[in-house]
PDB file of C-alpha atoms in Angstrom:
ATOM      1  CA  GLN A 614      -0.044   0.325   0.183  1.00  0.00           C
ATOM      2  CA  LYS A 615       1.396   3.128  -0.942  1.00  0.00           C
ATOM      3  CA  GLU A 616       1.592   5.993   1.976  1.00  0.00           C
ATOM      4  CA  VAL A 617       1.033   9.491   1.537  1.00  0.00           C
ATOM      5  CA  GLU A 618       1.551  11.580   5.141  1.00  0.00           C
ATOM      6  CA  GLN A 619       0.412  14.933   5.949  1.00  0.00           C
ATOM      7  CA  ASN A 620       0.951  16.961   9.090  1.00  0.00           C
ATOM      8  CA  SER A 621      -2.775  16.541  10.360  1.00  0.00           C
ATOM      9  CA  GLY A 622      -2.347  19.985  12.181  1.00  0.00           C
ATOM     10  CA  PRO A 623      -4.383  22.067  12.733  1.00  0.00           C
ATOM     11  CA  LEU A 624      -1.907  24.815  11.411  1.00  0.00           C
ATOM     12  CA  SER A 625      -3.040  28.349  12.422  1.00  0.00           C
ATOM     13  CA  VAL A 626      -1.425  31.333  10.931  1.00  0.00           C
ATOM     14  CA  PRO A 627      -2.172  35.107  11.163  1.00  0.00           C
ATOM     15  CA  GLU A 628      -3.588  36.944   7.852  1.00  0.00           C
ATOM     16  CA  GLY A 629      -0.888  37.797   5.611  1.00  0.00           C
ATOM     17  CA  ALA A 630       1.758  35.242   6.636  1.00  0.00           C
ATOM     18  CA  ILE A 631       2.899  32.560   4.730  1.00  0.00           C
ATOM     19  CA  ALA A 632       1.227  28.847   5.314  1.00  0.00           C
ATOM     20  CA  SER A 633       3.420  25.956   4.957  1.00  0.00           C
ATOM     21  CA  LEU A 634       1.735  22.519   4.103  1.00  0.00           C
ATOM     22  CA  ASN A 635       4.135  19.594   3.883  1.00  0.00           C
ATOM     23  CA  CYS A 636       3.510  15.840   2.477  1.00  0.00           C
ATOM     24  CA  THR A 637       5.845  12.593   2.062  1.00  0.00           C
ATOM     25  CA  TYR A 638       5.170   9.807   0.089  1.00  0.00           C
ATOM     26  CA  SER A 639       6.613   6.181   0.283  1.00  0.00           C
ATOM     27  CA  ASP A 640       6.574   4.980  -3.378  1.00  0.00           C
ATOM     28  CA  ARG A 641       9.731   6.297  -5.022  1.00  0.00           C
ATOM     29  CA  GLY A 642       8.318   5.641  -8.524  1.00  0.00           C
ATOM     30  CA  SER A 643       5.368   8.126  -8.161  1.00  0.00           C
ATOM     31  CA  GLN A 644       5.524  10.904 -10.944  1.00  0.00           C
ATOM     32  CA  SER A 645       2.452  13.412 -10.412  1.00  0.00           C
ATOM     33  CA  PHE A 646       1.540  15.289  -7.144  1.00  0.00           C
ATOM     34  CA  PHE A 647      -1.746  17.302  -6.424  1.00  0.00           C
ATOM     35  CA  TRP A 648      -2.962  19.636  -3.876  1.00  0.00           C
ATOM     36  CA  TYR A 649      -6.473  19.916  -3.253  1.00  0.00           C
ATOM     37  CA  ARG A 650      -8.504  22.376  -0.936  1.00  0.00           C
ATOM     38  CA  GLN A 651     -11.602  21.333   0.739  1.00  0.00           C
ATOM     39  CA  TYR A 652     -13.998  23.215   2.714  1.00  0.00           C
ATOM     40  CA  SER A 653     -15.790  21.887   5.533  1.00  0.00           C
ATOM     41  CA  GLY A 654     -18.809  19.925   3.999  1.00  0.00           C
ATOM     42  CA  LYS A 655     -17.641  20.430   0.469  1.00  0.00           C
ATOM     43  CA  SER A 656     -16.045  18.282  -2.173  1.00  0.00           C
ATOM     44  CA  PRO A 657     -12.250  18.661  -2.858  1.00  0.00           C
ATOM     45  CA  GLU A 658     -11.389  21.195  -5.611  1.00  0.00           C
ATOM     46  CA  LEU A 659      -7.739  21.204  -7.367  1.00  0.00           C
ATOM     47  CA  ILE A 660      -5.526  23.940  -6.429  1.00  0.00           C
ATOM     48  CA  MET A 661      -2.015  22.724  -7.954  1.00  0.00           C
ATOM     49  CA  PHE A 662      -0.399  19.834  -9.510  1.00  0.00           C
ATOM     50  CA  ILE A 663       3.413  19.189 -10.147  1.00  0.00           C
ATOM     51  CA  TYR A 664       5.407  16.955 -12.126  1.00  0.00           C
ATOM     52  CA  SER A 665       8.753  18.045 -12.028  1.00  0.00           C
ATOM     53  CA  ASN A 666      11.369  18.626  -9.161  1.00  0.00           C
ATOM     54  CA  GLY A 667      11.461  22.199  -8.097  1.00  0.00           C
ATOM     55  CA  ASP A 668       9.039  24.903  -7.676  1.00  0.00           C
ATOM     56  CA  LYS A 669       5.819  25.682  -9.410  1.00  0.00           C
ATOM     57  CA  GLU A 670       4.135  29.159  -8.930  1.00  0.00           C
ATOM     58  CA  ASP A 671       0.238  29.951  -9.526  1.00  0.00           C
ATOM     59  CA  GLY A 672      -0.423  33.351  -7.847  1.00  0.00           C
ATOM     60  CA  ARG A 673      -0.244  33.162  -4.043  1.00  0.00           C
ATOM     61  CA  PHE A 674       0.347  29.263  -4.267  1.00  0.00           C
ATOM     62  CA  THR A 675       3.779  27.588  -4.631  1.00  0.00           C
ATOM     63  CA  ALA A 676       4.156  23.822  -5.057  1.00  0.00           C
ATOM     64  CA  GLN A 677       7.724  22.509  -4.296  1.00  0.00           C
ATOM     65  CA  LEU A 678       8.614  18.872  -5.225  1.00  0.00           C
ATOM     66  CA  ASN A 679      11.932  16.900  -4.183  1.00  0.00           C
ATOM     67  CA  LYS A 680      11.687  13.590  -5.421  1.00  0.00           C
ATOM     68  CA  ALA A 681      14.744  12.346  -3.928  1.00  0.00           C
ATOM     69  CA  SER A 682      13.588  13.293  -0.584  1.00  0.00           C
ATOM     70  CA  GLN A 683       9.997  12.139  -1.536  1.00  0.00           C
ATOM     71  CA  TYR A 684       8.615  15.210  -0.277  1.00  0.00           C
ATOM     72  CA  VAL A 685       6.103  17.722  -1.884  1.00  0.00           C
ATOM     73  CA  SER A 686       4.914  20.796  -0.131  1.00  0.00           C
ATOM     74  CA  LEU A 687       2.638  23.761  -0.793  1.00  0.00           C
ATOM     75  CA  LEU A 688       3.318  27.360   0.260  1.00  0.00           C
ATOM     76  CA  ILE A 689       0.584  29.882   0.549  1.00  0.00           C
ATOM     77  CA  ARG A 690       1.701  33.518   0.497  1.00  0.00           C
ATOM     78  CA  ASP A 691      -0.571  36.609   1.895  1.00  0.00           C
ATOM     79  CA  SER A 692      -2.692  33.901   3.585  1.00  0.00           C
ATOM     80  CA  GLN A 693      -6.158  35.100   3.930  1.00  0.00           C
ATOM     81  CA  PRO A 694      -9.096  33.700   6.339  1.00  0.00           C
ATOM     82  CA  SER A 695     -10.631  32.529   2.921  1.00  0.00           C
ATOM     83  CA  ASP A 696      -7.852  29.982   2.679  1.00  0.00           C
ATOM     84  CA  SER A 697      -9.153  28.579   6.078  1.00  0.00           C
ATOM     85  CA  ALA A 698      -9.647  24.916   4.794  1.00  0.00           C
ATOM     86  CA  THR A 699      -8.325  21.380   4.686  1.00  0.00           C
ATOM     87  CA  TYR A 700      -5.561  20.698   2.275  1.00  0.00           C
ATOM     88  CA  LEU A 701      -5.325  17.274   0.725  1.00  0.00           C
ATOM     89  CA  CYS A 702      -1.886  16.037  -0.642  1.00  0.00           C
ATOM     90  CA  ALA A 703      -2.470  13.356  -3.428  1.00  0.00           C
ATOM     91  CA  VAL A 704      -0.061  11.261  -5.287  1.00  0.00           C
ATOM     92  CA  ARG A 705      -0.930   9.536  -8.447  1.00  0.00           C
ATOM     93  CA  ASP A 706       0.239   6.101  -9.674  1.00  0.00           C
ATOM     94  CA  ASP A 707       1.117   6.304 -13.410  1.00  0.00           C
ATOM     95  CA  ARG A 708       1.997   2.934 -14.153  1.00  0.00           C
ATOM     96  CA  GLY A 709       0.403  -0.206 -15.289  1.00  0.00           C
ATOM     97  CA  SER A 710      -3.183  -1.320 -14.567  1.00  0.00           C
ATOM     98  CA  THR A 711      -3.709   0.916 -11.820  1.00  0.00           C
ATOM     99  CA  LEU A 712      -2.943   3.927 -14.287  1.00  0.00           C
ATOM    100  CA  GLY A 713      -4.612   7.185 -12.894  1.00  0.00           C
ATOM    101  CA  ARG A 714      -5.455   6.265  -9.363  1.00  0.00           C
ATOM    102  CA  LEU A 715      -4.683   8.703  -6.496  1.00  0.00           C
ATOM    103  CA  TYR A 716      -3.467   7.897  -3.040  1.00  0.00           C
ATOM    104  CA  PHE A 717      -4.634  10.710  -0.699  1.00  0.00           C
ATOM    105  CA  GLY A 718      -3.178  11.846   2.518  1.00  0.00           C
ATOM    106  CA  ARG A 719      -5.398  12.542   5.801  1.00  0.00           C
ATOM    107  CA  GLY A 720      -5.205  16.333   5.011  1.00  0.00           C
ATOM    108  CA  THR A 721      -3.897  19.236   6.998  1.00  0.00           C
ATOM    109  CA  GLN A 722      -6.663  21.716   8.599  1.00  0.00           C
ATOM    110  CA  LEU A 723      -5.461  25.330   7.927  1.00  0.00           C
ATOM    111  CA  THR A 724      -6.820  28.095  10.010  1.00  0.00           C
ATOM    112  CA  VAL A 725      -6.168  31.931   8.857  1.00  0.00           C
ATOM    113  CA  TRP A 726      -6.978  34.499  11.584  1.00  0.00           C
ATOM    114  CA  PRO A 727      -7.776  38.016  10.839  1.00  0.00           C
TER     115      PRO A 727
ATOM    116  CA  ASP B  43     -22.346  23.785 -18.354  1.00  0.00           C
ATOM    117  CA  GLY B  44     -19.688  20.815 -17.997  1.00  0.00           C
ATOM    118  CA  GLY B  45     -19.204  18.907 -14.985  1.00  0.00           C
ATOM    119  CA  ILE B  46     -19.718  16.222 -12.712  1.00  0.00           C
ATOM    120  CA  THR B  47     -23.138  15.738 -11.229  1.00  0.00           C
ATOM    121  CA  GLN B  48     -23.834  13.482  -8.200  1.00  0.00           C
ATOM    122  CA  SER B  49     -27.409  12.842  -6.831  1.00  0.00           C
ATOM    123  CA  PRO B  50     -28.899  12.838  -4.469  1.00  0.00           C
ATOM    124  CA  LYS B  51     -26.956  15.378  -2.350  1.00  0.00           C
ATOM    125  CA  TYR B  52     -28.138  13.598   0.799  1.00  0.00           C
ATOM    126  CA  LEU B  53     -29.623   9.698   1.277  1.00  0.00           C
ATOM    127  CA  PHE B  54     -30.770   7.796   3.950  1.00  0.00           C
ATOM    128  CA  ARG B  55     -30.317   4.105   4.046  1.00  0.00           C
ATOM    129  CA  LYS B  56     -32.540   1.627   6.194  1.00  0.00           C
ATOM    130  CA  GLU B  57     -31.048  -1.632   7.766  1.00  0.00           C
ATOM    131  CA  GLY B  58     -30.893  -4.213   4.757  1.00  0.00           C
ATOM    132  CA  GLN B  59     -31.461  -1.958   2.116  1.00  0.00           C
ATOM    133  CA  ASN B  60     -29.289  -1.367  -1.006  1.00  0.00           C
ATOM    134  CA  VAL B  61     -29.117   2.260  -2.392  1.00  0.00           C
ATOM    135  CA  THR B  62     -27.647   3.699  -5.476  1.00  0.00           C
ATOM    136  CA  LEU B  63     -25.712   6.759  -6.100  1.00  0.00           C
ATOM    137  CA  SER B  64     -25.673   8.533  -9.309  1.00  0.00           C
ATOM    138  CA  CYS B  65     -22.606  10.002 -10.905  1.00  0.00           C
ATOM    139  CA  GLU B  66     -23.017  11.525 -14.405  1.00  0.00           C
ATOM    140  CA  GLN B  67     -20.469  13.455 -16.161  1.00  0.00           C
ATOM    141  CA  ASN B  68     -20.363  15.581 -19.404  1.00  0.00           C
ATOM    142  CA  LEU B  69     -16.856  16.151 -19.901  1.00  0.00           C
ATOM    143  CA  ASN B  70     -16.239  13.188 -22.328  1.00  0.00           C
ATOM    144  CA  HIS B  71     -13.928  11.548 -19.697  1.00  0.00           C
ATOM    145  CA  ASP B  72     -12.795   7.973 -20.031  1.00  0.00           C
ATOM    146  CA  ALA B  73     -11.762   7.488 -16.288  1.00  0.00           C
ATOM    147  CA  MET B  74     -14.393   7.651 -13.311  1.00  0.00           C
ATOM    148  CA  TYR B  75     -13.740   6.980  -9.636  1.00  0.00           C
ATOM    149  CA  TRP B  76     -15.594   6.733  -6.394  1.00  0.00           C
ATOM    150  CA  TYR B  77     -14.185   7.606  -3.119  1.00  0.00           C
ATOM    151  CA  ARG B  78     -15.389   7.668   0.488  1.00  0.00           C
ATOM    152  CA  GLN B  79     -14.395  10.027   3.252  1.00  0.00           C
ATOM    153  CA  ASP B  80     -14.942   9.521   6.797  1.00  0.00           C
ATOM    154  CA  PRO B  81     -15.008  12.589   9.113  1.00  0.00           C
ATOM    155  CA  GLY B  82     -11.327  13.709   9.750  1.00  0.00           C
ATOM    156  CA  GLN B  83     -10.116  10.982   6.885  1.00  0.00           C
ATOM    157  CA  GLY B  84      -8.563  11.263   3.585  1.00  0.00           C
ATOM    158  CA  LEU B  85     -10.408   9.874   0.783  1.00  0.00           C
ATOM    159  CA  ARG B  86     -10.361   6.003   0.211  1.00  0.00           C
ATOM    160  CA  LEU B  87     -10.752   4.589  -3.197  1.00  0.00           C
ATOM    161  CA  ILE B  88     -13.890   2.231  -3.758  1.00  0.00           C
ATOM    162  CA  TYR B  89     -13.875   1.380  -7.249  1.00  0.00           C
ATOM    163  CA  TYR B  90     -12.582   3.069 -10.435  1.00  0.00           C
ATOM    164  CA  SER B  91     -13.153   2.687 -14.397  1.00  0.00           C
ATOM    165  CA  GLN B  92     -10.711   3.640 -17.237  1.00  0.00           C
ATOM    166  CA  ILE B  93     -13.174   2.428 -20.040  1.00  0.00           C
ATOM    167  CA  VAL B  94     -16.978   1.506 -20.668  1.00  0.00           C
ATOM    168  CA  ASN B  95     -17.637  -1.693 -19.460  1.00  0.00           C
ATOM    169  CA  ASP B  96     -14.597  -2.492 -17.546  1.00  0.00           C
ATOM    170  CA  PHE B  97     -13.985  -1.351 -13.700  1.00  0.00           C
ATOM    171  CA  GLN B  98     -11.104  -2.302 -10.993  1.00  0.00           C
ATOM    172  CA  LYS B  99     -11.917  -2.665  -7.104  1.00  0.00           C
ATOM    173  CA  GLY B 100     -10.062   0.126  -5.092  1.00  0.00           C
ATOM    174  CA  ASP B 101      -8.964  -0.278  -1.203  1.00  0.00           C
ATOM    175  CA  ILE B 102     -12.402  -0.954   0.089  1.00  0.00           C
ATOM    176  CA  ALA B 103     -14.542  -2.351  -2.559  1.00  0.00           C
ATOM    177  CA  GLU B 104     -16.458  -4.951   0.024  1.00  0.00           C
ATOM    178  CA  GLY B 105     -20.089  -4.158   0.325  1.00  0.00           C
ATOM    179  CA  TYR B 106     -20.245  -2.099  -2.885  1.00  0.00           C
ATOM    180  CA  SER B 107     -20.866  -2.445  -6.466  1.00  0.00           C
ATOM    181  CA  VAL B 108     -20.580  -0.220  -9.585  1.00  0.00           C
ATOM    182  CA  SER B 109     -21.598  -0.610 -13.535  1.00  0.00           C
ATOM    183  CA  ARG B 110     -20.068   1.472 -16.464  1.00  0.00           C
ATOM    184  CA  GLU B 111     -22.511   0.819 -19.133  1.00  0.00           C
ATOM    185  CA  LYS B 112     -22.246   4.269 -20.742  1.00  0.00           C
ATOM    186  CA  LYS B 113     -19.165   6.744 -20.904  1.00  0.00           C
ATOM    187  CA  GLU B 114     -21.041   9.418 -18.950  1.00  0.00           C
ATOM    188  CA  SER B 115     -22.285   7.241 -16.061  1.00  0.00           C
ATOM    189  CA  PHE B 116     -20.680   5.522 -13.165  1.00  0.00           C
ATOM    190  CA  PRO B 117     -23.376   4.549 -10.421  1.00  0.00           C
ATOM    191  CA  LEU B 118     -22.353   3.156  -7.067  1.00  0.00           C
ATOM    192  CA  THR B 119     -24.388   0.514  -5.118  1.00  0.00           C
ATOM    193  CA  VAL B 120     -24.122   0.655  -1.465  1.00  0.00           C
ATOM    194  CA  THR B 121     -25.288  -2.911  -0.624  1.00  0.00           C
ATOM    195  CA  SER B 122     -26.882  -4.178   2.736  1.00  0.00           C
ATOM    196  CA  ALA B 123     -23.371  -6.110   3.219  1.00  0.00           C
ATOM    197  CA  GLN B 124     -21.668  -2.807   3.818  1.00  0.00           C
ATOM    198  CA  LYS B 125     -22.009  -2.635   7.691  1.00  0.00           C
ATOM    199  CA  ASN B 126     -20.950   0.939   8.217  1.00  0.00           C
ATOM    200  CA  PRO B 127     -22.154   2.977   5.043  1.00  0.00           C
ATOM    201  CA  THR B 128     -22.415   6.295   6.703  1.00  0.00           C
ATOM    202  CA  ALA B 129     -19.715   8.475   4.673  1.00  0.00           C
ATOM    203  CA  PHE B 130     -19.451  11.258   2.360  1.00  0.00           C
ATOM    204  CA  TYR B 131     -19.182   9.551  -1.260  1.00  0.00           C
ATOM    205  CA  LEU B 132     -17.409  11.528  -3.932  1.00  0.00           C
ATOM    206  CA  CYS B 133     -17.049  10.622  -7.648  1.00  0.00           C
ATOM    207  CA  ALA B 134     -14.315  11.995  -9.820  1.00  0.00           C
ATOM    208  CA  SER B 135     -13.233  11.693 -13.172  1.00  0.00           C
ATOM    209  CA  ARG B 136     -10.502  12.589 -15.883  1.00  0.00           C
ATOM    210  CA  PRO B 137      -9.248  12.105 -19.197  1.00  0.00           C
ATOM    211  CA  THR B 138      -6.967   8.918 -19.609  1.00  0.00           C
ATOM    212  CA  GLY B 139      -4.579  10.766 -22.105  1.00  0.00           C
ATOM    213  CA  GLY B 140      -1.774  12.439 -20.518  1.00  0.00           C
ATOM    214  CA  ALA B 141      -1.308  13.620 -17.221  1.00  0.00           C
ATOM    215  CA  GLN B 142      -4.592  15.284 -16.536  1.00  0.00           C
ATOM    216  CA  PRO B 143      -5.981  15.830 -12.975  1.00  0.00           C
ATOM    217  CA  GLN B 144      -9.051  14.436 -11.420  1.00  0.00           C
ATOM    218  CA  HIS B 145     -11.916  16.656 -10.628  1.00  0.00           C
ATOM    219  CA  PHE B 146     -14.885  15.766  -8.411  1.00  0.00           C
ATOM    220  CA  GLY B 147     -18.514  16.461  -8.020  1.00  0.00           C
ATOM    221  CA  ASP B 148     -20.131  17.840  -5.250  1.00  0.00           C
ATOM    222  CA  GLY B 149     -20.764  14.360  -3.373  1.00  0.00           C
ATOM    223  CA  THR B 150     -23.376  12.422  -1.593  1.00  0.00           C
ATOM    224  CA  ARG B 151     -23.845  12.347   2.020  1.00  0.00           C
ATOM    225  CA  LEU B 152     -25.225   8.708   3.064  1.00  0.00           C
ATOM    226  CA  SER B 153     -26.401   8.250   6.645  1.00  0.00           C
ATOM    227  CA  ILE B 154     -28.108   5.090   8.111  1.00  0.00           C
ATOM    228  CA  LEU B 155     -31.718   5.697   9.566  1.00  0.00           C
TER     229      LEU B 155
END
């Protein structure tokens, strides 16, 4: 079973700060990595995905991937109260018969206080 | 509008009853997935399908069944064999070509009466 581990939190940051969310994974052959945001009672929505080592930026969000360390992170700059949600890390198996299935971490709950 | 539609939004099951959750997509996606989410937990894969008339068990398939007779539809039946069905059920889909991500429907919340 492929493991995806996230700090369960809760993580609490003040408005305007940088929130850092971390995720590690067990399968060294994993190739695709995703961050979903889930508001309470709602379904997950995709906010970032990354395939290559290094950083990928999209607005206030930056995903960082280090395949050698089996580590992927999400940075949220200038955090807003509307960013308060649970953030789910997912790793995809792109090989063989299980092509396309995701393995999810349990999520990190983020609270941004005004 | 293109998207993934799950129905109903809320569903109640009596003891010994089978219930079916609907998932329809008009995105022309080949692959579809069913997940279960329990409070404070991540998503666990129940079943997935990469093509019409074919599907595979995920990690927690016991007590569930699916069909994929049409590309647009992937209904999930929660049978009476599933002893703890209370959960939030999420359907997702994606194109199989390339490295496209999965997107989710709005979910169905199932409770036991």
